[in-house]
PDB file of C-alpha atoms and ligand atoms in Angstrom:
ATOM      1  CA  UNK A   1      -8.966 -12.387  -8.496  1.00 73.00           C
ATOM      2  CA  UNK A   2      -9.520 -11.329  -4.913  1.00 87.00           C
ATOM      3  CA  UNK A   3      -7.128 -10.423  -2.649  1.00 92.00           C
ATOM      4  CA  UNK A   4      -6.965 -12.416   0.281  1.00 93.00           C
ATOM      5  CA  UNK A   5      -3.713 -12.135   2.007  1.00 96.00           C
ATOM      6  CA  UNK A   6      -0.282 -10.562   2.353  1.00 97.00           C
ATOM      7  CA  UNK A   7       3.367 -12.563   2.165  1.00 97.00           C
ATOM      8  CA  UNK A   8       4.590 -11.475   5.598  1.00 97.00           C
ATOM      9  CA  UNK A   9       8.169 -10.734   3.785  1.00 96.00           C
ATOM     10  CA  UNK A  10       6.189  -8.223   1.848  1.00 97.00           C
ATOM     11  CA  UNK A  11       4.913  -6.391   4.961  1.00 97.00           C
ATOM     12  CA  UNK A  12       8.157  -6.352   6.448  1.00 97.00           C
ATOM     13  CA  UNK A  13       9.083  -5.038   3.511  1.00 96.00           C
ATOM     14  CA  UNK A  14       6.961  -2.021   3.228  1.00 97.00           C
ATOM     15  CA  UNK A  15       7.069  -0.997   6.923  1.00 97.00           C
ATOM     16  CA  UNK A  16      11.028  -0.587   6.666  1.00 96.00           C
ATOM     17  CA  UNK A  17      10.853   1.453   3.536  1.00 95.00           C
ATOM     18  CA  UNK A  18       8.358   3.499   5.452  1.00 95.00           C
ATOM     19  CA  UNK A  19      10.991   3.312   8.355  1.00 96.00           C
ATOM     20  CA  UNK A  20      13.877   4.014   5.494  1.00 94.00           C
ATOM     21  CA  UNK A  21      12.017   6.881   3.580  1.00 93.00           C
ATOM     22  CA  UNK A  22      10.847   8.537   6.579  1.00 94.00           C
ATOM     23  CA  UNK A  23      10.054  11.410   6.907  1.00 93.00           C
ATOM     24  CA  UNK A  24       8.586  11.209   3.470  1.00 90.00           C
ATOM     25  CA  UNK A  25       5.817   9.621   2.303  1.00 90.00           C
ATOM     26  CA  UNK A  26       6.374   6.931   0.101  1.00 89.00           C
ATOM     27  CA  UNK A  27       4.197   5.571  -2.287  1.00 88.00           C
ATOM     28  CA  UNK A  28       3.806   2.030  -4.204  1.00 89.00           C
ATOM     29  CA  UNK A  29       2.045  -0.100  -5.970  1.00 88.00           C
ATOM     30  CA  UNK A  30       1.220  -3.519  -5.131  1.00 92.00           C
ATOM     31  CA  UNK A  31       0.907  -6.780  -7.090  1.00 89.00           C
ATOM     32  CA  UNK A  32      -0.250 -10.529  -6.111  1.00 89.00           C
ATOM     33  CA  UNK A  33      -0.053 -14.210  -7.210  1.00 87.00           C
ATOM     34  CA  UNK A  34      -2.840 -16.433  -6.603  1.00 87.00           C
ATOM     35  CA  UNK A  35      -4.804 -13.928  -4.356  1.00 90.00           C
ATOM     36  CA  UNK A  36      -1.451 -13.240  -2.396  1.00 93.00           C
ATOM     37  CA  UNK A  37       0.107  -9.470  -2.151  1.00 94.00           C
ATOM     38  CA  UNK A  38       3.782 -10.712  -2.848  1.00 93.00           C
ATOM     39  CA  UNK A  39       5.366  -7.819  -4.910  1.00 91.00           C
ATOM     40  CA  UNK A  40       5.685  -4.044  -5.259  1.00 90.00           C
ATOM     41  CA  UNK A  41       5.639  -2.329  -8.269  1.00 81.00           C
ATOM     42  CA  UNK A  42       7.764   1.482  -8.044  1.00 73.00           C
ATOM     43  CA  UNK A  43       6.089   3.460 -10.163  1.00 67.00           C
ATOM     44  CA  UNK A  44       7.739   5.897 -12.211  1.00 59.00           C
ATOM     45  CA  UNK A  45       6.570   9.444 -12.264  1.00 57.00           C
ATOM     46  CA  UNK A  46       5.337   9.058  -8.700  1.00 57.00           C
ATOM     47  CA  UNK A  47       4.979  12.444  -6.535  1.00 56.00           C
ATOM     48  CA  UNK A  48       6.117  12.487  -3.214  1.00 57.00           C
ATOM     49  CA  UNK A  49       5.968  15.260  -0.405  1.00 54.00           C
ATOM     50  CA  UNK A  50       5.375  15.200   3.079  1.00 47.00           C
ATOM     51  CA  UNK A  51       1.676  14.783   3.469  1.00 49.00           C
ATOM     52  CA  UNK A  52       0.383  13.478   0.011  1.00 51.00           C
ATOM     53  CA  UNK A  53       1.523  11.119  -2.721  1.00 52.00           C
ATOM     54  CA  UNK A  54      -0.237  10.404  -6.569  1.00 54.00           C
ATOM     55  CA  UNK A  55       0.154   8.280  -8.658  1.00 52.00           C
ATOM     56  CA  UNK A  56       0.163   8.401 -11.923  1.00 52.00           C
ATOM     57  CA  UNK A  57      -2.081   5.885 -13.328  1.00 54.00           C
ATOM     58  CA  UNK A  58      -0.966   6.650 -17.411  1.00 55.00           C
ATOM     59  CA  UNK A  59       2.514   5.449 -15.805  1.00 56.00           C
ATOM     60  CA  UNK A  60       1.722   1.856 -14.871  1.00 57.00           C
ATOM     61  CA  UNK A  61       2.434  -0.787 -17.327  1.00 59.00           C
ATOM     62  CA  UNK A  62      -0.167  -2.851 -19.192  1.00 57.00           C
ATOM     63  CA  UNK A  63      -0.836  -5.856 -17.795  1.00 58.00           C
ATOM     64  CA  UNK A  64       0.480  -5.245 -14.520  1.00 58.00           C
ATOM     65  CA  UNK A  65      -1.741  -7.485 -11.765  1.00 70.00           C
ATOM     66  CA  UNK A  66      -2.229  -4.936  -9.467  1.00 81.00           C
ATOM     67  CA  UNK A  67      -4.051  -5.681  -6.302  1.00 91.00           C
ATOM     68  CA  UNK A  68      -3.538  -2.096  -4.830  1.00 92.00           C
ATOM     69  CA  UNK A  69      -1.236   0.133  -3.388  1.00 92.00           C
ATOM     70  CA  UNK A  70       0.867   0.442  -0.360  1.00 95.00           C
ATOM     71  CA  UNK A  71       2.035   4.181   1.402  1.00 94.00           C
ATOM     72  CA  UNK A  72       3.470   5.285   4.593  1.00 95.00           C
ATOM     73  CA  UNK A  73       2.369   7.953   6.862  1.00 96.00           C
ATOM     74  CA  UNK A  74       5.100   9.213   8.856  1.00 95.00           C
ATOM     75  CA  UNK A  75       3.145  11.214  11.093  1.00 95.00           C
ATOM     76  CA  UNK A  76       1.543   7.403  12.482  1.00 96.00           C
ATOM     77  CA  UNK A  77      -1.972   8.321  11.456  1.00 96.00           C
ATOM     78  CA  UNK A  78      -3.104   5.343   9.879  1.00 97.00           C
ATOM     79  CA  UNK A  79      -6.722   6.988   8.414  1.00 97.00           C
ATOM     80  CA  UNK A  80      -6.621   7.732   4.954  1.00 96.00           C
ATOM     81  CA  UNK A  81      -6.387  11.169   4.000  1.00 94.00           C
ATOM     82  CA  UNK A  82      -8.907  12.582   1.220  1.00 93.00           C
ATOM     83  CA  UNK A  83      -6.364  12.438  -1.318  1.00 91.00           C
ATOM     84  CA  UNK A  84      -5.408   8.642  -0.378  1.00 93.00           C
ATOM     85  CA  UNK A  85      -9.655   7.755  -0.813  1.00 93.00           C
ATOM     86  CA  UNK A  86      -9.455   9.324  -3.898  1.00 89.00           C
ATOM     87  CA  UNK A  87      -6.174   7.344  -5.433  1.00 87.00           C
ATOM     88  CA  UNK A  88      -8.351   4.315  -3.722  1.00 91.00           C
ATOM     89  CA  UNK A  89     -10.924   4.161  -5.715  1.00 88.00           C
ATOM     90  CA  UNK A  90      -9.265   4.263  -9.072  1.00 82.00           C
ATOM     91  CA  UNK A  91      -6.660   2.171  -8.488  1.00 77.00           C
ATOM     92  CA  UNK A  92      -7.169  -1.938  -7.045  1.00 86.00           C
ATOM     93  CA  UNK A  93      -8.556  -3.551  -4.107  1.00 91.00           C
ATOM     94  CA  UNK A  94      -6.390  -3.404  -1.427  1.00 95.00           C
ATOM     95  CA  UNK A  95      -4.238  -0.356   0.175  1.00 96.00           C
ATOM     96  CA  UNK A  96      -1.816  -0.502   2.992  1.00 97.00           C
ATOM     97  CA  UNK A  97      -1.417   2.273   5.046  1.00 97.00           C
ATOM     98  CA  UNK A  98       1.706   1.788   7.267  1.00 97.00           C
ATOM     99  CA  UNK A  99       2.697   4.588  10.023  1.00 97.00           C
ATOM    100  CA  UNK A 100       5.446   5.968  12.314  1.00 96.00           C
ATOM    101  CA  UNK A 101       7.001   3.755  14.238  1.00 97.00           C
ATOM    102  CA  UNK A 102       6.522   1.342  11.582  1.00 98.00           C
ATOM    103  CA  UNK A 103       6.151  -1.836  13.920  1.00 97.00           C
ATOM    104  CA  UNK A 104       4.708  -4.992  13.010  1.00 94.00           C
ATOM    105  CA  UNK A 105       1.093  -3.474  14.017  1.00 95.00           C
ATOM    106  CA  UNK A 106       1.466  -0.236  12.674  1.00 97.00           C
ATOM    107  CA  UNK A 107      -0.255  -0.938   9.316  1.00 98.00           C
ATOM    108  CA  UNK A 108      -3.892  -0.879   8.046  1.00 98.00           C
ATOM    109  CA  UNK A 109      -5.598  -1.896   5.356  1.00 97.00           C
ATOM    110  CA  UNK A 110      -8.638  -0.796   3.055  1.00 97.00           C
ATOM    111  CA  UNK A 111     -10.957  -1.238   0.261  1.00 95.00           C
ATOM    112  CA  UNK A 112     -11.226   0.703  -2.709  1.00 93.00           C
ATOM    113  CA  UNK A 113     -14.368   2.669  -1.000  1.00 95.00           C
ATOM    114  CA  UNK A 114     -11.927   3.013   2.579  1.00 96.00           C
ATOM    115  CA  UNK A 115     -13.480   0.813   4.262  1.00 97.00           C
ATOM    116  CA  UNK A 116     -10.858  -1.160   6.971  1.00 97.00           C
ATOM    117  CA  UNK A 117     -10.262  -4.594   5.364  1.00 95.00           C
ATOM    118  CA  UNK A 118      -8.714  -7.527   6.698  1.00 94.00           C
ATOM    119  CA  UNK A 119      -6.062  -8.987   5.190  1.00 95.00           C
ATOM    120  CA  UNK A 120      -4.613 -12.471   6.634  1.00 96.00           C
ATOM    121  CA  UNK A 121      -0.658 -12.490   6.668  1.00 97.00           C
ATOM    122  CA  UNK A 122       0.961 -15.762   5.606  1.00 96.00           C
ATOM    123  CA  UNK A 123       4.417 -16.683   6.262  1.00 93.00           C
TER     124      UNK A 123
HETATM  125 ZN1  LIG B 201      -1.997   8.804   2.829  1.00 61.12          ZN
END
């Protein structure tokens, strides 16, 4: 199933827990309906610091749809870091980068090879 859009709830969503985790990273991952990004998924065993964030893949449960993953980057930059390209390409479609000040257009999002993808936002 492709991912073709994002339930504007959902982005609201993630750019205040960037806003409420800040100024830590935080790091989830994302699930869909029908092509839709409409859930996250906390993952347990999830590393956070400052300027990085892994997953643990062995953590997420079978049979999970995941359509990607979503992170903040408090510092605004809204480029993804080695480490994110790396956590990219093993895990889903679709990653949202959202940044400082966490505004409706402060969020990105790429392909598994970090490419800038577009993502329509329904409401
Ligand atoms: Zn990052």
């Amino acid at each position: 199933m492709l991912v073709r859009a994002i339930d504007k709830e959902l982005l609201d969503l993630l750019l205040e827990m960037g806003k409420s985790s800040f100024p830590d990273e935080y790091l989830v991952m994302l699930g869909m309906e029908k092509g839709v990004i409409n859930m996250t998924y906390p993952i347990p065993g999830t590393s956070v610091s400052s300027d990085s964030a892994n997953i643990f893949m062995d953590m997420i449960p079978l049979g999970m749809r995941i359509a990607g993953t979503a992170h903040s980057h408090p510092n605004g930059c809204l480029l993804p870091s080695d480490a994110d390209l790396s956590t990219f390409s093993e895990s889903g479609q679709c990653h949202i980068i959202v940044g400082s000040p966490f505004d409706e257009t402060s969020w990105r999002c790429y392909d598994r090879n970090g490419n800038p993808k577009t993502l329509e936002v329904i409401t």
